[in-house]
XYZ file of C-alpha atoms in Angstrom:
452
model
C -24.306 3.893 17.067
C -26.896 1.426 15.518
C -30.230 2.965 14.050
C -33.444 2.137 15.328
C -37.327 2.435 14.110
C -38.669 5.214 15.430
C -38.009 8.401 17.553
C -40.553 10.484 19.220
C -38.708 13.717 19.600
C -39.521 17.100 22.098
C -42.317 15.826 23.952
C -43.610 16.093 27.244
C -43.331 12.348 29.164
C -46.426 11.914 31.728
C -45.894 9.297 34.205
C -48.403 9.234 37.663
C -45.360 10.531 39.295
C -43.547 12.967 37.122
C -43.878 14.597 33.328
C -40.722 15.415 31.769
C -38.732 16.687 28.574
C -37.507 13.552 26.876
C -37.250 11.823 23.567
C -38.311 8.190 22.922
C -36.636 5.350 20.931
C -38.652 2.363 19.347
C -36.820 -0.513 17.580
C -38.912 -3.584 16.782
C -42.352 -2.534 18.282
C -40.673 -1.564 21.990
C -39.239 0.979 23.641
C -35.614 1.122 23.629
C -34.194 4.306 25.077
C -35.543 6.910 26.613
C -33.408 10.557 27.028
C -32.784 13.755 26.741
C -33.305 15.422 23.402
C -31.069 14.766 20.756
C -29.161 12.432 22.692
C -30.794 9.159 21.329
C -29.536 6.873 18.090
C -30.448 7.762 14.772
C -33.800 6.813 13.524
C -35.656 5.752 10.198
C -38.881 7.968 11.309
C -38.783 11.075 13.419
C -42.044 11.900 15.362
C -41.897 15.820 16.142
C -44.072 15.927 19.580
C -43.346 19.531 20.218
C -46.023 20.976 22.347
C -47.474 17.434 22.861
C -47.668 15.565 25.754
C -46.692 11.740 25.005
C -48.451 9.009 27.388
C -48.610 5.159 27.648
C -51.560 4.236 25.513
C -54.716 3.583 27.618
C -56.254 0.237 28.342
C -60.017 -0.397 28.491
C -60.730 -3.686 29.957
C -64.350 -3.776 29.941
C -65.103 -3.579 26.270
C -68.377 -5.033 24.628
C -67.259 -5.185 20.669
C -70.113 -7.536 19.688
C -68.977 -9.855 17.401
C -69.560 -12.772 16.729
C -73.150 -12.677 17.074
C -74.233 -9.067 17.131
C -72.004 -7.139 14.211
C -75.073 -5.219 13.389
C -73.941 -3.205 16.393
C -70.104 -3.280 16.292
C -67.387 -5.315 14.862
C -63.511 -5.819 15.544
C -62.679 -3.414 12.966
C -65.147 -0.491 13.759
C -64.234 -1.017 17.776
C -60.768 -0.876 17.116
C -60.611 1.923 15.040
C -62.701 3.922 17.708
C -60.360 2.845 20.454
C -57.094 4.060 18.322
C -58.777 7.225 17.638
C -59.817 7.391 21.011
C -56.142 6.514 22.387
C -57.049 3.161 23.080
C -53.952 1.064 22.747
C -55.280 -2.148 24.243
C -59.313 -3.550 24.942
C -60.295 -6.921 26.585
C -63.538 -7.820 25.306
C -66.318 -9.235 27.137
C -67.724 -12.993 26.532
C -71.339 -12.456 26.326
C -71.481 -12.535 22.040
C -73.127 -15.077 20.618
C -72.012 -17.753 21.047
C -70.689 -17.086 24.261
C -67.168 -17.312 25.237
C -67.534 -20.284 26.913
C -65.460 -23.113 25.819
C -62.148 -23.292 23.825
C -64.244 -23.455 20.443
C -65.537 -20.306 20.824
C -62.217 -18.430 22.278
C -60.264 -20.222 19.146
C -63.622 -18.806 16.892
C -63.164 -15.309 18.528
C -59.087 -15.329 17.911
C -59.889 -15.798 14.276
C -61.781 -12.909 14.355
C -59.838 -10.467 16.274
C -56.760 -11.506 14.838
C -57.636 -10.598 11.353
C -59.957 -7.112 11.809
C -58.028 -5.658 15.197
C -55.943 -2.630 14.477
C -54.972 -2.337 18.504
C -53.785 -5.416 20.573
C -56.553 -7.299 22.788
C -57.373 -9.729 25.578
C -60.405 -11.892 25.679
C -62.405 -12.671 28.155
C -63.471 -16.381 28.969
C -67.252 -16.698 30.280
C -67.624 -18.285 33.960
C -70.644 -20.503 33.562
C -72.433 -23.367 35.957
C -71.648 -25.943 33.544
C -68.468 -24.826 32.149
C -66.153 -25.122 35.054
C -64.075 -27.968 33.408
C -63.530 -25.511 30.760
C -62.050 -22.681 32.679
C -58.252 -24.370 32.609
C -58.535 -24.982 29.443
C -59.323 -21.761 27.710
C -56.635 -20.084 30.584
C -54.279 -22.188 28.714
C -55.805 -21.627 25.190
C -55.445 -17.864 25.462
C -58.346 -16.471 27.762
C -56.432 -13.067 29.050
C -59.077 -13.103 31.933
C -62.723 -14.554 32.896
C -66.133 -12.649 33.425
C -68.709 -13.531 36.119
C -72.056 -12.188 35.398
C -73.124 -12.359 39.166
C -75.956 -9.728 37.968
C -77.915 -11.089 34.777
C -80.992 -11.544 33.133
C -79.354 -11.936 29.769
C -80.135 -15.895 29.037
C -76.842 -16.044 27.099
C -74.721 -15.711 30.248
C -76.794 -16.741 33.110
C -75.779 -16.029 36.374
C -74.393 -19.336 38.113
C -75.079 -20.425 41.765
C -73.216 -19.546 44.793
C -71.828 -23.212 44.463
C -70.246 -22.769 41.207
C -68.758 -19.404 41.842
C -67.216 -20.204 44.531
C -65.622 -23.310 42.777
C -64.520 -20.990 39.848
C -62.898 -19.026 41.841
C -60.848 -21.878 43.656
C -59.892 -22.664 40.234
C -59.177 -19.347 38.810
C -57.060 -18.262 42.239
C -54.882 -21.441 41.672
C -53.922 -20.207 38.151
C -53.413 -16.903 39.188
C -55.772 -15.170 36.930
C -58.269 -12.396 38.185
C -61.920 -12.856 37.622
C -64.362 -9.048 36.847
C -67.530 -9.485 38.246
C -70.898 -7.555 37.012
C -71.685 -7.445 40.811
C -75.334 -7.257 40.967
C -78.027 -9.588 43.016
C -79.624 -11.378 40.306
C -82.580 -12.968 42.390
C -83.203 -9.435 44.244
C -83.236 -8.067 39.919
C -85.410 -10.514 39.263
C -87.872 -10.385 41.638
C -87.954 -6.573 41.460
C -88.273 -6.618 37.409
C -91.020 -9.203 37.571
C -93.055 -7.127 40.180
C -92.588 -4.247 38.598
C -93.742 -5.681 35.077
C -96.593 -7.332 36.400
C -97.761 -3.691 37.653
C -97.669 -2.358 34.323
C -94.260 -0.727 34.342
C -92.892 0.698 31.342
C -91.170 3.768 32.413
C -87.814 4.553 32.577
C -87.423 4.949 36.271
C -88.903 1.710 36.666
C -85.613 0.514 35.780
C -83.700 2.271 38.412
C -86.037 0.957 40.613
C -85.170 -2.547 39.494
C -81.785 -1.828 40.198
C -81.660 -0.703 43.559
C -78.348 0.061 44.994
C -78.345 -3.059 47.380
C -78.340 -5.129 44.624
C -75.060 -3.832 43.835
C -73.959 -3.094 47.439
C -74.514 -7.073 48.659
C -72.929 -8.350 45.347
C -69.585 -6.591 45.793
C -69.669 -7.498 49.654
C -70.224 -10.925 48.090
C -67.545 -11.187 45.635
C -65.107 -9.860 48.338
C -65.941 -12.514 50.661
C -65.806 -15.183 48.374
C -62.472 -14.141 47.343
C -61.205 -13.455 50.498
C -62.136 -17.445 51.233
C -60.890 -18.589 48.251
C -57.619 -16.201 47.417
C -59.072 -15.391 43.969
C -58.223 -12.211 42.692
C -61.449 -10.369 41.515
C -62.155 -6.564 40.091
C -65.599 -5.257 40.298
C -66.869 -3.920 36.798
C -68.869 -0.918 36.300
C -69.034 0.564 40.430
C -72.036 2.849 39.693
C -73.037 3.836 43.742
C -71.673 5.601 46.363
C -72.857 3.218 48.637
C -70.738 0.336 47.517
C -67.516 2.708 48.369
C -67.303 1.720 52.359
C -67.602 -1.849 51.667
C -64.969 -1.891 48.870
C -62.834 0.118 51.481
C -63.711 -2.427 54.202
C -62.459 -5.250 51.719
C -59.336 -3.857 50.467
C -58.411 -3.102 54.542
C -58.879 -6.796 55.164
C -56.241 -7.822 52.072
C -58.839 -9.169 49.470
C -57.016 -8.741 46.085
C -59.985 -6.693 44.771
C -59.649 -4.174 42.108
C -62.348 -1.749 40.885
C -63.472 0.055 37.890
C -65.843 3.279 37.415
C -66.924 4.505 33.684
C -67.293 7.697 32.231
C -71.184 7.760 32.410
C -71.180 7.223 36.061
C -69.020 10.388 36.297
C -70.414 12.605 34.070
C -74.257 11.873 33.933
C -77.202 11.239 36.730
C -80.874 10.713 35.556
C -81.001 14.779 35.330
C -79.880 14.060 31.862
C -82.987 12.447 30.690
C -84.319 15.531 30.215
C -82.039 16.170 27.599
C -81.534 12.447 26.181
C -84.768 10.975 26.627
C -85.290 8.848 29.965
C -85.237 5.586 27.903
C -82.116 6.383 26.003
C -80.478 6.520 29.161
C -80.813 2.823 30.325
C -77.741 1.159 31.145
C -76.950 -2.030 33.286
C -75.985 -1.183 36.222
C -78.237 2.166 35.937
C -77.077 5.948 35.778
C -78.266 6.900 39.292
C -79.819 9.894 40.945
C -77.446 13.133 41.512
C -75.365 12.558 44.625
C -73.037 9.636 42.973
C -70.656 10.994 40.631
C -69.125 13.136 43.190
C -68.108 10.201 45.766
C -67.274 8.237 42.960
C -65.140 10.732 41.393
C -63.181 11.088 44.939
C -63.168 7.343 45.260
C -61.398 7.143 41.742
C -58.995 10.120 42.570
C -57.672 8.775 46.518
C -57.409 5.459 44.418
C -60.306 3.157 46.414
C -61.653 3.263 42.544
C -58.631 1.942 40.727
C -59.402 2.638 37.097
C -61.303 3.607 34.654
C -62.813 1.714 31.771
C -65.606 2.300 29.577
C -68.175 -0.530 29.723
C -68.198 0.103 25.652
C -71.174 -1.557 24.952
C -72.366 -0.168 21.252
C -76.371 0.028 20.001
C -78.098 1.818 17.582
C -80.033 4.254 17.786
C -83.120 2.925 16.946
C -82.394 0.089 19.924
C -81.725 3.004 22.653
C -85.217 4.938 21.733
C -88.142 2.400 21.934
C -90.951 3.648 23.799
C -91.352 0.595 26.777
C -88.399 0.744 28.997
C -87.671 -2.908 28.753
C -87.332 -3.158 25.202
C -84.325 -0.235 25.268
C -81.071 -2.063 24.886
C -78.737 -1.153 27.720
C -75.431 0.776 27.395
C -73.367 3.086 25.460
C -70.475 3.357 23.588
C -67.638 4.779 25.070
C -63.991 3.806 24.019
C -63.632 6.466 21.667
C -64.937 8.886 24.006
C -63.295 8.116 27.643
C -59.850 10.003 27.565
C -60.915 13.139 25.522
C -63.598 13.115 28.169
C -60.983 13.126 31.532
C -58.625 15.300 29.864
C -61.277 18.282 29.394
C -61.272 17.332 33.333
C -57.612 18.096 33.374
C -57.830 21.603 31.329
C -60.704 22.706 33.975
C -58.158 21.266 36.814
C -60.196 18.562 38.563
C -57.115 15.871 38.095
C -53.829 15.600 36.362
C -52.379 14.241 33.743
C -50.354 12.029 35.683
C -53.420 10.903 37.843
C -55.363 9.694 34.032
C -52.248 8.197 33.321
C -52.059 5.970 36.619
C -56.200 4.936 36.160
C -56.235 4.653 32.238
C -53.063 2.843 31.482
C -50.696 1.525 34.760
C -53.665 0.775 37.038
C -55.413 -1.653 34.413
C -51.691 -3.066 33.229
C -50.810 -3.826 36.861
C -54.359 -5.715 37.765
C -54.541 -7.658 34.536
C -50.756 -8.987 34.575
C -49.583 -6.845 31.468
C -46.821 -4.736 33.906
C -44.450 -3.343 32.736
C -45.085 -4.580 29.243
C -47.690 -2.043 29.190
C -49.482 0.945 30.504
C -46.234 2.562 31.139
C -43.214 4.671 28.979
C -40.041 2.780 30.041
C -37.204 0.627 28.174
C -38.315 -2.803 27.381
C -42.442 -1.886 27.142
C -44.483 -2.264 24.606
C -44.604 0.894 22.244
C -48.355 1.662 23.062
C -48.007 5.793 22.857
C -50.235 8.251 22.888
C -49.507 12.070 21.655
C -51.767 14.857 23.425
C -52.545 17.901 22.316
C -53.989 19.629 25.411
C -54.794 22.752 23.207
C -57.032 21.431 20.808
C -60.769 21.689 21.242
C -63.905 20.494 19.774
C -66.932 18.592 20.884
C -68.432 14.862 20.855
C -70.591 13.766 18.382
C -72.398 10.632 17.156
C -71.914 11.422 13.869
C -68.265 11.582 14.347
C -67.830 8.536 16.172
C -66.274 5.444 14.432
C -68.409 2.617 16.093
C -71.188 1.167 14.478
C -73.748 2.016 16.975
C -72.583 5.141 18.077
C -75.828 6.588 20.000
C -73.308 8.465 22.579
C -74.864 9.926 25.812
C -72.381 12.951 25.439
C -73.351 14.136 22.426
C -72.431 18.052 22.238
C -70.098 17.998 25.397
C -67.392 20.611 24.817
C -63.575 18.618 24.681
C -60.299 20.458 25.481
C -57.116 18.218 25.076
C -57.181 15.661 22.600
C -55.102 12.556 21.306
C -53.551 13.351 17.883
C -51.644 10.068 17.434
C -51.914 6.703 18.637
C -49.363 4.027 18.269
C -49.453 0.291 18.881
C -46.177 -1.381 19.215
C -44.660 1.677 17.647
C -47.138 1.897 14.637
C -49.333 4.646 13.854
C -53.215 3.361 13.877
C -54.760 6.581 14.472
C -53.683 10.374 13.213
C -55.755 13.121 14.108
C -58.724 11.915 14.809
C -58.710 9.278 11.700
C -57.593 5.416 12.074
C -54.984 4.477 9.783
C -53.779 1.215 11.418
C -53.941 -1.653 9.235
C -56.714 -4.900 9.876
C -54.724 -7.168 11.458
C -51.995 -5.111 13.263
C -53.333 -6.245 16.810
C -52.404 -8.775 18.804
C -53.396 -11.002 21.670
C -51.815 -9.544 24.900
C -49.431 -11.729 27.033
C -50.509 -11.585 30.986
C -48.790 -12.483 33.652
C -50.446 -14.868 36.184
C -49.376 -15.429 39.410
């Protein structure tokens, strides 16, 4: 029997449906066999996973790596090291860098930067803008894994296109079979309310929530679904934050709209009440962390499949950028790619969800939605050997000082953990071990997506 590169022995393999004791054989970066302990070919390397759970690597389709343009907050090196330690083996990077990823030239530049630094695999978003519709197909051919629409934006780098351009973009991407991720908020509503609040002299944290009212999200989710239904486009709602969107999401899915949805840990674990612990201005993120009463319905929707997947909206900033006196001057967002899995594993330990449910929302669902399944997101023969070993008995606490992102201003400081990834492999190579990134720069590769 020919030997293989690696065998992982004595682990408990977890899928959404089952947990089984089995060994995994890996050769040339792919899983080549799964079998009963002791039945696989001899290997040049053996990893003993006794007492550990073995899951597919998590896939985070909402990450802001910040490079090029904002490398004082994050680089491809720091972001992918954080991902590897956090059990994330594939990241999708958003296009709101400087320059934005709105052309083939910008996409090629970002590929070159990522390809020289990344230690996990990655996909790059192209930007949908009013004036680059003629670039969308070319960017897809040049390797854009998906496209991002900022339907709610106050960022001059990535302004919201008019509805006519949005529909035209959806028509193009429907023909190409590419899913579009949408920041679903109503820009005119945000702009009017923001200007009114500023004119009234409001600089407090509550003004941010008053600007980003739930209606801005609900309307944009509904409009996205209608535009997708009309054009046949596949769409993905980013960072769902409000329970009021959930009936509209269910209605769209019931009509057959090809719509997937994510939420993020900060909407599941935090509310405006946490401002007292962290500082009210620190809490700024778009869409906002809302009042108590939203997290429970969002959890329910994530577990029943109304919300398909867990992402992070990893948006690192320096602490000094998160603690300014005027709310409009505080940078919006938090790092998340390193803490998402451990936060959810703590909930597995507490019985709120099963490890199989976590695998579904963090691994399998994003792979399916974005055309990577069964190459990624699953432990099966033929899949990339993106594998995470988890010790469900391991405990700890989240600290900003312990994170690997440059912008480490986490809202989860001090959160108790129970269950942690202890080894992360990307295509069969160990890239993180016992909380340390060990993968070589440039090991990460761009993902291949299936377009239908």
